[in-house]
mmCIF file with all atom_site columns, C-alpha atoms in Angstrom:
data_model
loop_
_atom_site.group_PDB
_atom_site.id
_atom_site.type_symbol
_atom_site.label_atom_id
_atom_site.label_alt_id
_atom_site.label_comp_id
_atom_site.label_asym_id
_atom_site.label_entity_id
_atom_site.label_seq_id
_atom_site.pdbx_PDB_ins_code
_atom_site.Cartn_x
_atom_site.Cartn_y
_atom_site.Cartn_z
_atom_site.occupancy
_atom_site.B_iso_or_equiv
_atom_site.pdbx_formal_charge
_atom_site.auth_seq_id
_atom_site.auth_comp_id
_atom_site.auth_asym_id
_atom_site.auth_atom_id
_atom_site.pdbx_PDB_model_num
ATOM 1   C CA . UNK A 1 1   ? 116.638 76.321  119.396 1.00 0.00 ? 26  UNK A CA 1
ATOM 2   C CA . UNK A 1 2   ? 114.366 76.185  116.052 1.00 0.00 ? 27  UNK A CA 1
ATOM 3   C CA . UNK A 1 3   ? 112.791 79.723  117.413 1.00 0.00 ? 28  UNK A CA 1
ATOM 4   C CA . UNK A 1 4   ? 115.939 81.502  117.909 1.00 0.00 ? 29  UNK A CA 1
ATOM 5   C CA . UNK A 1 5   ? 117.088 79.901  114.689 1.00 0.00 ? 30  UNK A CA 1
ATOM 6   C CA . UNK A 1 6   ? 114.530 81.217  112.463 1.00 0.00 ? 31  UNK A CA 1
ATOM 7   C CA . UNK A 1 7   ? 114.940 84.737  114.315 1.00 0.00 ? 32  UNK A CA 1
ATOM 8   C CA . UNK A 1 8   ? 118.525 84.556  113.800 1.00 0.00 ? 33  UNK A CA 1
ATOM 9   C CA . UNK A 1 9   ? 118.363 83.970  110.608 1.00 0.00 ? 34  UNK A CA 1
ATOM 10  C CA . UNK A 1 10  ? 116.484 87.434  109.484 1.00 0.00 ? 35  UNK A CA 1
ATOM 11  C CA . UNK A 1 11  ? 118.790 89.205  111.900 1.00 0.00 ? 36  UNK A CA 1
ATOM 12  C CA . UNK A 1 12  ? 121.657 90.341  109.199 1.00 0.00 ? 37  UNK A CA 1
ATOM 13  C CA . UNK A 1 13  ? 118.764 91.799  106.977 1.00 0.00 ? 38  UNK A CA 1
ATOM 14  C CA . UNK A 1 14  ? 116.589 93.659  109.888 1.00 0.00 ? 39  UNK A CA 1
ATOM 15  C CA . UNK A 1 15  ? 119.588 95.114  110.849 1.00 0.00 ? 40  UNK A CA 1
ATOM 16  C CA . UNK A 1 16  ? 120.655 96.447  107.257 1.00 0.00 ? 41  UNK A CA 1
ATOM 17  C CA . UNK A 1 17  ? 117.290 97.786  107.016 1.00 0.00 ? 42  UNK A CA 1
ATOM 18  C CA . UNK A 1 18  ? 117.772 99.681  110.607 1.00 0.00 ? 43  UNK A CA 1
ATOM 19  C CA . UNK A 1 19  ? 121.194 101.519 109.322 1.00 0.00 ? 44  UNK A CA 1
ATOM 20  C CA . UNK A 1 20  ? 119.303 102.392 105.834 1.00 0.00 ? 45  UNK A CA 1
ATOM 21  C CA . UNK A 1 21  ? 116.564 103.925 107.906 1.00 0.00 ? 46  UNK A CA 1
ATOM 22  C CA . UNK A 1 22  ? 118.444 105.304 110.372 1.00 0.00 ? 47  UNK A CA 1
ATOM 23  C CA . UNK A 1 23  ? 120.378 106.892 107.277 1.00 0.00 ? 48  UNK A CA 1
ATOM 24  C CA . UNK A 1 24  ? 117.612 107.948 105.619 1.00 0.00 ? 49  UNK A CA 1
ATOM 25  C CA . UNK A 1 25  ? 116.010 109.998 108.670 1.00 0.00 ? 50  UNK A CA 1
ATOM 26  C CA . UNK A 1 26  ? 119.470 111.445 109.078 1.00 0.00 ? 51  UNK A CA 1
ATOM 27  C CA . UNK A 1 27  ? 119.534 112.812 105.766 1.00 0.00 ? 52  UNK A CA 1
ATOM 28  C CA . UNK A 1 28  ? 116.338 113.973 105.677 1.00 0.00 ? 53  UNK A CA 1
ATOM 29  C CA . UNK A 1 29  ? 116.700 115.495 109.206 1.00 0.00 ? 54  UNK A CA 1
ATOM 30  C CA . UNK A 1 30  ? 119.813 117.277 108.272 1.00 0.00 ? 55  UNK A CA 1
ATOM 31  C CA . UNK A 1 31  ? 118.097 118.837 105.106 1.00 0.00 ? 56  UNK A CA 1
ATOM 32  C CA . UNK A 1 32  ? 115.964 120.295 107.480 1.00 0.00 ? 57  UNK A CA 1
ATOM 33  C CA . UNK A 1 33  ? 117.952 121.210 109.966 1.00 0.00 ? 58  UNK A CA 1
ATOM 34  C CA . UNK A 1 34  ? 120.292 123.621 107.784 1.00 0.00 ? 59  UNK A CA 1
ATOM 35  C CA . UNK A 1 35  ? 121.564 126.284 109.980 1.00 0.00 ? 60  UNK A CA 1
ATOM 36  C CA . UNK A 1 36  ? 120.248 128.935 107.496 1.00 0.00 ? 61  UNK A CA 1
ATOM 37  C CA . UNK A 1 37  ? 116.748 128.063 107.729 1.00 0.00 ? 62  UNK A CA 1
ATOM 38  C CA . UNK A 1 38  ? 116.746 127.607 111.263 1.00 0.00 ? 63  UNK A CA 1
ATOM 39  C CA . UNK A 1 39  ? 118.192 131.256 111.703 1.00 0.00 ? 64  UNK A CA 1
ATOM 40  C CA . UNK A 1 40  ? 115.545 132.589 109.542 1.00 0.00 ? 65  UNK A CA 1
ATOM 41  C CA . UNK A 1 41  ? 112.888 130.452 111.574 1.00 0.00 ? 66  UNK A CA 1
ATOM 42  C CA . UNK A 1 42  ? 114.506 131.910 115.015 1.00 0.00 ? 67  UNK A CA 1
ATOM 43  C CA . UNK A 1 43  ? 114.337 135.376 113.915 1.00 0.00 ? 68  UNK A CA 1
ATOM 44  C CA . UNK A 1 44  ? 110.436 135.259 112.535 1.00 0.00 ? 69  UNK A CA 1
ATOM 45  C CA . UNK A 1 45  ? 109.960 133.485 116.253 1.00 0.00 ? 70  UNK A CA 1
ATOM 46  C CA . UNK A 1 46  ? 112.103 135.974 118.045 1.00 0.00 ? 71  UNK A CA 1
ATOM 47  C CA . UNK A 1 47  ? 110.310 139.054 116.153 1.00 0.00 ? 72  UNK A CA 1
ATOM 48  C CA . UNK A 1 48  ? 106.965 137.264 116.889 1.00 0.00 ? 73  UNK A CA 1
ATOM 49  C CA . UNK A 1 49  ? 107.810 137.606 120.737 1.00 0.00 ? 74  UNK A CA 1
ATOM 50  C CA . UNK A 1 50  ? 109.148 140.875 120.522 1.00 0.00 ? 75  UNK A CA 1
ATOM 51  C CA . UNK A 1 51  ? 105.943 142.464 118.885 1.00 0.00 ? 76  UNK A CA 1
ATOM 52  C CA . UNK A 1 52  ? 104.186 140.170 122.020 1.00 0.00 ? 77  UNK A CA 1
ATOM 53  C CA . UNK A 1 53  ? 105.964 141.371 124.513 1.00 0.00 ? 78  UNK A CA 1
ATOM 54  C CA . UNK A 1 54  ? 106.420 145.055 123.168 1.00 0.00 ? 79  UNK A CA 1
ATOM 55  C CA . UNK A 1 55  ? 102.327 144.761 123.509 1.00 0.00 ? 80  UNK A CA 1
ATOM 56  C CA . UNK A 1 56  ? 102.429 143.543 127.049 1.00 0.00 ? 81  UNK A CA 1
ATOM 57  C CA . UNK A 1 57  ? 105.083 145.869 127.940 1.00 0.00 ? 82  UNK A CA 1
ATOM 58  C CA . UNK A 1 58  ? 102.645 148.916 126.150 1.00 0.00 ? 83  UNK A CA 1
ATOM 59  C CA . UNK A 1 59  ? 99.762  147.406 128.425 1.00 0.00 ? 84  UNK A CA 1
ATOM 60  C CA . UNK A 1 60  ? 101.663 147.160 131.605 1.00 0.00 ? 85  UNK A CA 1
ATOM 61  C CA . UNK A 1 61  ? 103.234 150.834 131.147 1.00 0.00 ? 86  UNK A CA 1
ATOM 62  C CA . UNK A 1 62  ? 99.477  152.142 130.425 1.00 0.00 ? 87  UNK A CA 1
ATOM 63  C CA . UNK A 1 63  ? 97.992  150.334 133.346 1.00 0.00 ? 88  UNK A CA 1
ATOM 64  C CA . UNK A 1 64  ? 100.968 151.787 135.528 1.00 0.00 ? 89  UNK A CA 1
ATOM 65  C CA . UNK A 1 65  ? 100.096 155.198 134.416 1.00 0.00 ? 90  UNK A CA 1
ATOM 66  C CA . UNK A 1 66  ? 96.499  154.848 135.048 1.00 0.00 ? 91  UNK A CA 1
ATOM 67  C CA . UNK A 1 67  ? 97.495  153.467 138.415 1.00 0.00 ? 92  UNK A CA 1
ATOM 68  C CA . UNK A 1 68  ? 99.970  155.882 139.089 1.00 0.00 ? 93  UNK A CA 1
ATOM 69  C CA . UNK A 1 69  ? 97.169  158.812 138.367 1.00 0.00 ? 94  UNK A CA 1
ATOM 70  C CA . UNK A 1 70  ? 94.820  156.932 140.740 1.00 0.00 ? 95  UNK A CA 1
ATOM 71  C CA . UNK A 1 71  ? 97.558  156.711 143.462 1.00 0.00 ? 96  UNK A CA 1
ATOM 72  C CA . UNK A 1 72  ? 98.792  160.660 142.924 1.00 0.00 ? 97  UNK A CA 1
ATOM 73  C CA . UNK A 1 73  ? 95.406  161.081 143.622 1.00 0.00 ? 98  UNK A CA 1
ATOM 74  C CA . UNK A 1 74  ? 94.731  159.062 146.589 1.00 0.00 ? 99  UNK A CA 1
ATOM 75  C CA . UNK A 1 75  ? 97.937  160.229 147.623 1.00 0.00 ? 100 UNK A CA 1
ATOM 76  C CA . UNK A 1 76  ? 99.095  156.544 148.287 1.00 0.00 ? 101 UNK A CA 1
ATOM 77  C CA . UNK A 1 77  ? 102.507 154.803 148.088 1.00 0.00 ? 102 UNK A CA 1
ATOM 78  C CA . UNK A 1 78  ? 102.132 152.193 145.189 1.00 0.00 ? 103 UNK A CA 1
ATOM 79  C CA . UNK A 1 79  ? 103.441 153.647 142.123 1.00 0.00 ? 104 UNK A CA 1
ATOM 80  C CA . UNK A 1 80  ? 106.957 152.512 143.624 1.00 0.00 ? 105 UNK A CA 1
ATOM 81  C CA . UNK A 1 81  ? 105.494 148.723 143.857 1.00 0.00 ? 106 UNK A CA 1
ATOM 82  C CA . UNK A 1 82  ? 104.144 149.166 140.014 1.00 0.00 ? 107 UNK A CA 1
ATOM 83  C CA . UNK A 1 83  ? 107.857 150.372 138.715 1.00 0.00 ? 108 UNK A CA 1
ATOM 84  C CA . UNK A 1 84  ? 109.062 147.137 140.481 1.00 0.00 ? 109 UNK A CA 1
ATOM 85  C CA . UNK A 1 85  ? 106.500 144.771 138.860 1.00 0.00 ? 110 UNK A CA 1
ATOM 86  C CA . UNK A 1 86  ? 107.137 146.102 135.394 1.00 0.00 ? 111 UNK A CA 1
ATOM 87  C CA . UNK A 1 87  ? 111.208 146.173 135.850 1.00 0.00 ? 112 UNK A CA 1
ATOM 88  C CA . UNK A 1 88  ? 109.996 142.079 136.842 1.00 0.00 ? 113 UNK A CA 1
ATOM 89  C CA . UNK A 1 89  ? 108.077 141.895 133.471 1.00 0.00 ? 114 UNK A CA 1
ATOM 90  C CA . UNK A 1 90  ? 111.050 143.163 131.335 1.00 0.00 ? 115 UNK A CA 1
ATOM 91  C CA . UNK A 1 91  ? 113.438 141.427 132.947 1.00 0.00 ? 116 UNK A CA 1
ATOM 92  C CA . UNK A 1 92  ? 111.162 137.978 132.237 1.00 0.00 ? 117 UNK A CA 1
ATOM 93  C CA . UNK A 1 93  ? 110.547 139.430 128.817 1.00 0.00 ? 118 UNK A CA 1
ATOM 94  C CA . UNK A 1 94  ? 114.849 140.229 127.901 1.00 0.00 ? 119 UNK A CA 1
ATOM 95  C CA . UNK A 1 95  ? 115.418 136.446 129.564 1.00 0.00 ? 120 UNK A CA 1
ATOM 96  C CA . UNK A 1 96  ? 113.294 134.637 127.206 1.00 0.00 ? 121 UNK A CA 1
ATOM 97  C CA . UNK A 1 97  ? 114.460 136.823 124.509 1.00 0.00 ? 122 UNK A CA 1
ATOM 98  C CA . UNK A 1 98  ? 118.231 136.168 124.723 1.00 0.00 ? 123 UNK A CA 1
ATOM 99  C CA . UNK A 1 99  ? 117.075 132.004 125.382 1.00 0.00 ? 124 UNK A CA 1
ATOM 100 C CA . UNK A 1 100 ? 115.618 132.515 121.230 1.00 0.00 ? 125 UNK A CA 1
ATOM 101 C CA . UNK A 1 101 ? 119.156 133.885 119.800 1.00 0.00 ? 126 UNK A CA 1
ATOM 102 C CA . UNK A 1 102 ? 119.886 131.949 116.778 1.00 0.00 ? 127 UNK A CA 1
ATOM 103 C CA . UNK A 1 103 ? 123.163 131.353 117.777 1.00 0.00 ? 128 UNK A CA 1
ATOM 104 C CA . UNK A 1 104 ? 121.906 129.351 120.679 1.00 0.00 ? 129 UNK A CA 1
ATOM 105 C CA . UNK A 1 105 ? 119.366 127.566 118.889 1.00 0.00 ? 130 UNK A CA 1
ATOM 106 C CA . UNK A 1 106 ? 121.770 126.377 116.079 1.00 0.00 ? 131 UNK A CA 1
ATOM 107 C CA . UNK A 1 107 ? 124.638 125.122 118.802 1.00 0.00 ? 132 UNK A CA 1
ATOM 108 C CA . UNK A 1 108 ? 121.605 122.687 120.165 1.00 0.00 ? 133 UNK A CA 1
ATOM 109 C CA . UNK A 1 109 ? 120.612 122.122 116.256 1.00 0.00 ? 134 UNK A CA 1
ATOM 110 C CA . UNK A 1 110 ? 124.590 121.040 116.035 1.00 0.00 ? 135 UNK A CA 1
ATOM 111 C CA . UNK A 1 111 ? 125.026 118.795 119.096 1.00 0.00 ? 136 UNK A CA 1
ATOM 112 C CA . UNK A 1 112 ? 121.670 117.043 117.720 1.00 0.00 ? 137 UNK A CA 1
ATOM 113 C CA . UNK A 1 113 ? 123.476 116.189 114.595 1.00 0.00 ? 138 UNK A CA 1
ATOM 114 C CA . UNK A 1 114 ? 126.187 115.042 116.071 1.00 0.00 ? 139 UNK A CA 1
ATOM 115 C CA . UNK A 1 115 ? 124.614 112.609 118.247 1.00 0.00 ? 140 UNK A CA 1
ATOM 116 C CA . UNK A 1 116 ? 122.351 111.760 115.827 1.00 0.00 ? 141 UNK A CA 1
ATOM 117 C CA . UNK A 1 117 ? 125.959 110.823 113.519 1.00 0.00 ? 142 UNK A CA 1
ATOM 118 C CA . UNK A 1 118 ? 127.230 109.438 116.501 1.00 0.00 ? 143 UNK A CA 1
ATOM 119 C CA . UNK A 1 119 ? 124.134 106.994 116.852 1.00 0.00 ? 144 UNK A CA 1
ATOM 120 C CA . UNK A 1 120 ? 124.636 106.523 112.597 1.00 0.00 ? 145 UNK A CA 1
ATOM 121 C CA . UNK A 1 121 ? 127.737 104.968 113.116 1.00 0.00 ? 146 UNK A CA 1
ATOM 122 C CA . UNK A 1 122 ? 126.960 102.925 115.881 1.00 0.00 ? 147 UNK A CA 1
ATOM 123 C CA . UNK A 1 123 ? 124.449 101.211 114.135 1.00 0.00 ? 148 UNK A CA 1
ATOM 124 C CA . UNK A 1 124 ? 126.347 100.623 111.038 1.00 0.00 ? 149 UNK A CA 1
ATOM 125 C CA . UNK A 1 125 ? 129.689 98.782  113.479 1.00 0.00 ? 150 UNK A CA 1
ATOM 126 C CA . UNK A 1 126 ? 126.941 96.519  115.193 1.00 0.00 ? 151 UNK A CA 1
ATOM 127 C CA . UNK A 1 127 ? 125.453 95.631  111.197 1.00 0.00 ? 152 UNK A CA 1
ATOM 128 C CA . UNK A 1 128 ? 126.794 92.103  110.179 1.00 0.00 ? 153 UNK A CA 1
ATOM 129 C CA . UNK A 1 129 ? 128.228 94.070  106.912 1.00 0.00 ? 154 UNK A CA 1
ATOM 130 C CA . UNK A 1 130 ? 130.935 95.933  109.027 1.00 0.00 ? 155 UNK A CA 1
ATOM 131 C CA . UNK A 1 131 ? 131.553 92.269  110.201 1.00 0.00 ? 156 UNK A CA 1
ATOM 132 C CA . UNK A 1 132 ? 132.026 90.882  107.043 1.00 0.00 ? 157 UNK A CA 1
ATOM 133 C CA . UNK A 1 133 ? 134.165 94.102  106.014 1.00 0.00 ? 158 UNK A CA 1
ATOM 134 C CA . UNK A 1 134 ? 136.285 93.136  108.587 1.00 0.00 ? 159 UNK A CA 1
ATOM 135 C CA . UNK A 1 135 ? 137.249 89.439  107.330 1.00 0.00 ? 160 UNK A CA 1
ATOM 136 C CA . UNK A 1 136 ? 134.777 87.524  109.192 1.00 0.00 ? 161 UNK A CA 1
ATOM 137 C CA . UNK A 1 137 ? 132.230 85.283  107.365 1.00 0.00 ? 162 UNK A CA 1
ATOM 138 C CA . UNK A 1 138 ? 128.556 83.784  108.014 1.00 0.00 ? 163 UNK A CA 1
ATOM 139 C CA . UNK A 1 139 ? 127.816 80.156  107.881 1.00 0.00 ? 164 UNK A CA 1
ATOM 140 C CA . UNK A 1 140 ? 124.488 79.924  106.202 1.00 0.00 ? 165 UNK A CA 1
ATOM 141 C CA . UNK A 1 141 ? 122.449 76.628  105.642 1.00 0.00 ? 166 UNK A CA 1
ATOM 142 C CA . UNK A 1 142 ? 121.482 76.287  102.044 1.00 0.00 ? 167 UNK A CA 1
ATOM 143 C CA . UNK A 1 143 ? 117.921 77.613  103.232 1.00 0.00 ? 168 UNK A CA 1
ATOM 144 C CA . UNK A 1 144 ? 119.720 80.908  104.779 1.00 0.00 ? 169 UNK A CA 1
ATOM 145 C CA . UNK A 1 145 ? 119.735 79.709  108.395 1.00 0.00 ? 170 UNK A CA 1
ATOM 146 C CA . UNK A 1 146 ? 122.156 81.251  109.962 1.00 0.00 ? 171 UNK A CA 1
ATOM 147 C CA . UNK A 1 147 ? 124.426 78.616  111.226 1.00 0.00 ? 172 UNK A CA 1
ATOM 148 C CA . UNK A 1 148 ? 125.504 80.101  114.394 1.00 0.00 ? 173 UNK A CA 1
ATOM 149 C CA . UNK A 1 149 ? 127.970 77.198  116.400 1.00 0.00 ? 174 UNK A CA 1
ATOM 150 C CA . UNK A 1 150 ? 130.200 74.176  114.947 1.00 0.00 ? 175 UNK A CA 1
ATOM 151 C CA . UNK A 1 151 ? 127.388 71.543  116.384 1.00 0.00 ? 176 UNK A CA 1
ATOM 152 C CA . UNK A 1 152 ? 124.260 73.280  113.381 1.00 0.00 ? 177 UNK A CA 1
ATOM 153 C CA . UNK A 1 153 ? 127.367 73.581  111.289 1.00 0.00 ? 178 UNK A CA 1
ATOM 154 C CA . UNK A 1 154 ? 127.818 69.144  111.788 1.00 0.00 ? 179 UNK A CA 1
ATOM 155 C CA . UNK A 1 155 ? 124.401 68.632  110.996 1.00 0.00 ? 180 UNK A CA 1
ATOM 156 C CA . UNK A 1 156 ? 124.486 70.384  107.502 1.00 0.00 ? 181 UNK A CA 1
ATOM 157 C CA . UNK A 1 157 ? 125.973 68.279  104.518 1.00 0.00 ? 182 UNK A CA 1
ATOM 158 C CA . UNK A 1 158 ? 126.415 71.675  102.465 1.00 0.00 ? 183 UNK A CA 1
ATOM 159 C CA . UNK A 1 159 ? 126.600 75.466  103.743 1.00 0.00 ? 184 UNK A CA 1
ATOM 160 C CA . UNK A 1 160 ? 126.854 78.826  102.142 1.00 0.00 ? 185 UNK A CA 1
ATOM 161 C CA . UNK A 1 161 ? 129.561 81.134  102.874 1.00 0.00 ? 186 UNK A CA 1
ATOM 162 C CA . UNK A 1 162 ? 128.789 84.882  103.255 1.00 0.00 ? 187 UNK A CA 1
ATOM 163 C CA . UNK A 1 163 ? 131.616 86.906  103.385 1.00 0.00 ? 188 UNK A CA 1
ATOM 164 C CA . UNK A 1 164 ? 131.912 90.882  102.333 1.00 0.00 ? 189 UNK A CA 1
ATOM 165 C CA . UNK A 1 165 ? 131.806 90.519  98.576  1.00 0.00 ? 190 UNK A CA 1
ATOM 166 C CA . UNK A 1 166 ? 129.383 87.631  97.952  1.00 0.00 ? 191 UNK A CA 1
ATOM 167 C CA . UNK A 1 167 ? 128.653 84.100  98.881  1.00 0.00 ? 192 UNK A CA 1
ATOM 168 C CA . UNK A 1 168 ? 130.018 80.727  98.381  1.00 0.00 ? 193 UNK A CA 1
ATOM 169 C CA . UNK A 1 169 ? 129.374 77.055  98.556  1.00 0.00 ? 194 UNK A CA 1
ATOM 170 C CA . UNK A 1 170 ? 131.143 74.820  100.665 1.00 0.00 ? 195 UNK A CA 1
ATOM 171 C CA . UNK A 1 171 ? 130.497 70.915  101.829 1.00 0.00 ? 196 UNK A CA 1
ATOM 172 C CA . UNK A 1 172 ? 130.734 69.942  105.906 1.00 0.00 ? 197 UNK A CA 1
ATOM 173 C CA . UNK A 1 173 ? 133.970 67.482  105.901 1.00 0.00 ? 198 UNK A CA 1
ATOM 174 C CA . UNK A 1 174 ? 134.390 67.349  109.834 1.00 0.00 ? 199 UNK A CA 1
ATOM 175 C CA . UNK A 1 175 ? 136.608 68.631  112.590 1.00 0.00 ? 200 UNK A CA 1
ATOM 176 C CA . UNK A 1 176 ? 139.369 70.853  112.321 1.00 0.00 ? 201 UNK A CA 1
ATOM 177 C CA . UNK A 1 177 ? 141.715 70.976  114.847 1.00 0.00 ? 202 UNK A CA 1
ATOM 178 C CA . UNK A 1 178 ? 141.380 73.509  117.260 1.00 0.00 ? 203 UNK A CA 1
ATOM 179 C CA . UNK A 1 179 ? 144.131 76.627  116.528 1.00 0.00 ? 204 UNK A CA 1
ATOM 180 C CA . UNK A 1 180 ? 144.948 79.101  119.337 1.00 0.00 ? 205 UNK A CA 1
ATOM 181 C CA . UNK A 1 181 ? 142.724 82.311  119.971 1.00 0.00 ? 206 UNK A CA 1
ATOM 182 C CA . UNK A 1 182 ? 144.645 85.740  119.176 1.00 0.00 ? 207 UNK A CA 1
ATOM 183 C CA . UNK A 1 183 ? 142.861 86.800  121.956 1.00 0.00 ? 208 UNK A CA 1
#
C-alpha cells in the first residue's frame, strides 16, 4: 500500500517528463530526417556504389577477357560460363542499386515519422494532463500523495485538488451518496 503509494505519487510527473522527451527526440529526429538531406545523403551513397561496382564490373570484364584469351586458346568451352557469371554480377549490382533510390529511402524515412507521431500522441492521451484536459481531477494529500480510492481519501482531513488549470484546497466532510455511472 505505502510502496505503491509513494510510486503513485511521482507517476503524473514521470510521465510528463516521458511526452517532453519523447517530444524532444521527435523534433530533433525530424530535423534530421528532412527529406532533402536524406536525398542528398542517398545520392553521395548511391554514387559511392556505383563507382564500386563500376570497378568490380571493370575487374570482372578484364578477368573475362583474360579468360576468354586463355580459353580461345585452349580451345575450351568456358567463355559462355564467364558471360553468365558477369550477367549474375550486374544483375546483383542493378538490384542493390534500384534498393538505394531516394525515393525509396524517403517513403521508409516517412512511415518512420509517422509512427514515431503516432507513438507522440499516444503518450501524450495516457499523460494525466490529457486527463485533467478532459474534466477529470486528482485527489492529492497535502504532501502530493496521490490519493487514488475514497477509503486514502477518508483518512485525509484536507486534500488538494488538481484539475487542468491549477490546484485547489478542499476539507474531507464524508460520504456522498453514490450517483449512477454514465457508463
Amino acid at each position: 500500500g505505502e510502496r505503491l503509494d509513494r510510486a503513485s505519487a511521482g507517476l503524473p510527473r514521470a510521465l510528463g517528463l516521458a511526452v517532453a522527451r519523447a517530444r524532444t527526440r521527435h523534433a530533433e529526429t525530424a530535423s534530421r530526417l528532412r527529406p532533402e538531406l536524406v536525398a542528398a545523403a542517398v545520392a553521395r551513397g548511391r554514387q559511392r556504389v556505383a563507382e564500386v561496382g563500376n570497378r568490380q564490373l571493370r575487374a570482372v570484364e578484364l578477368r573475362l577477357a583474360r579468360l576468354r584469351d586463355g580459353a580461345r586458346r585452349a580451345g575450351a568451352a568456358l567463355p559462355l560460363a564467364l558471360e553468365l557469371a558477369v550477367g549474375r554480377v550486374r544483375a546483383r549490382y542493378l538490384g542493390t542499386s534500384a534498393r538505394l533510390r531516394p525515393e525509396t529511402l524517403v517513403g521508409r524515412i516517412v512511415e518512420g515519422r509517422r509512427a514515431l507521431a503516432a507513438a507522440v500522441r499516444l503518450a501524450e492521451s495516457l499523460s494525466p494532463d490529457a486527463t485533467l484536459a478532459r474534466g477529470y481531477a486528482l485527489v492529492l494529500a497535502p504532501d502530493g500523495r496521490l490519493l487514488p480510492d475514497a477509503a486514502t481519501v477518508r483518512a485525509e482531513a484536507d486534500v488538494r485538488l488538481r484539475l487542468r488549470d491549477g490546484e485547489v484546497g478542499a476539507k474531507v466532510t464524508g460520504d456522498v451518496p453514490a450517483q449512477g455511472r454514465l457508463l
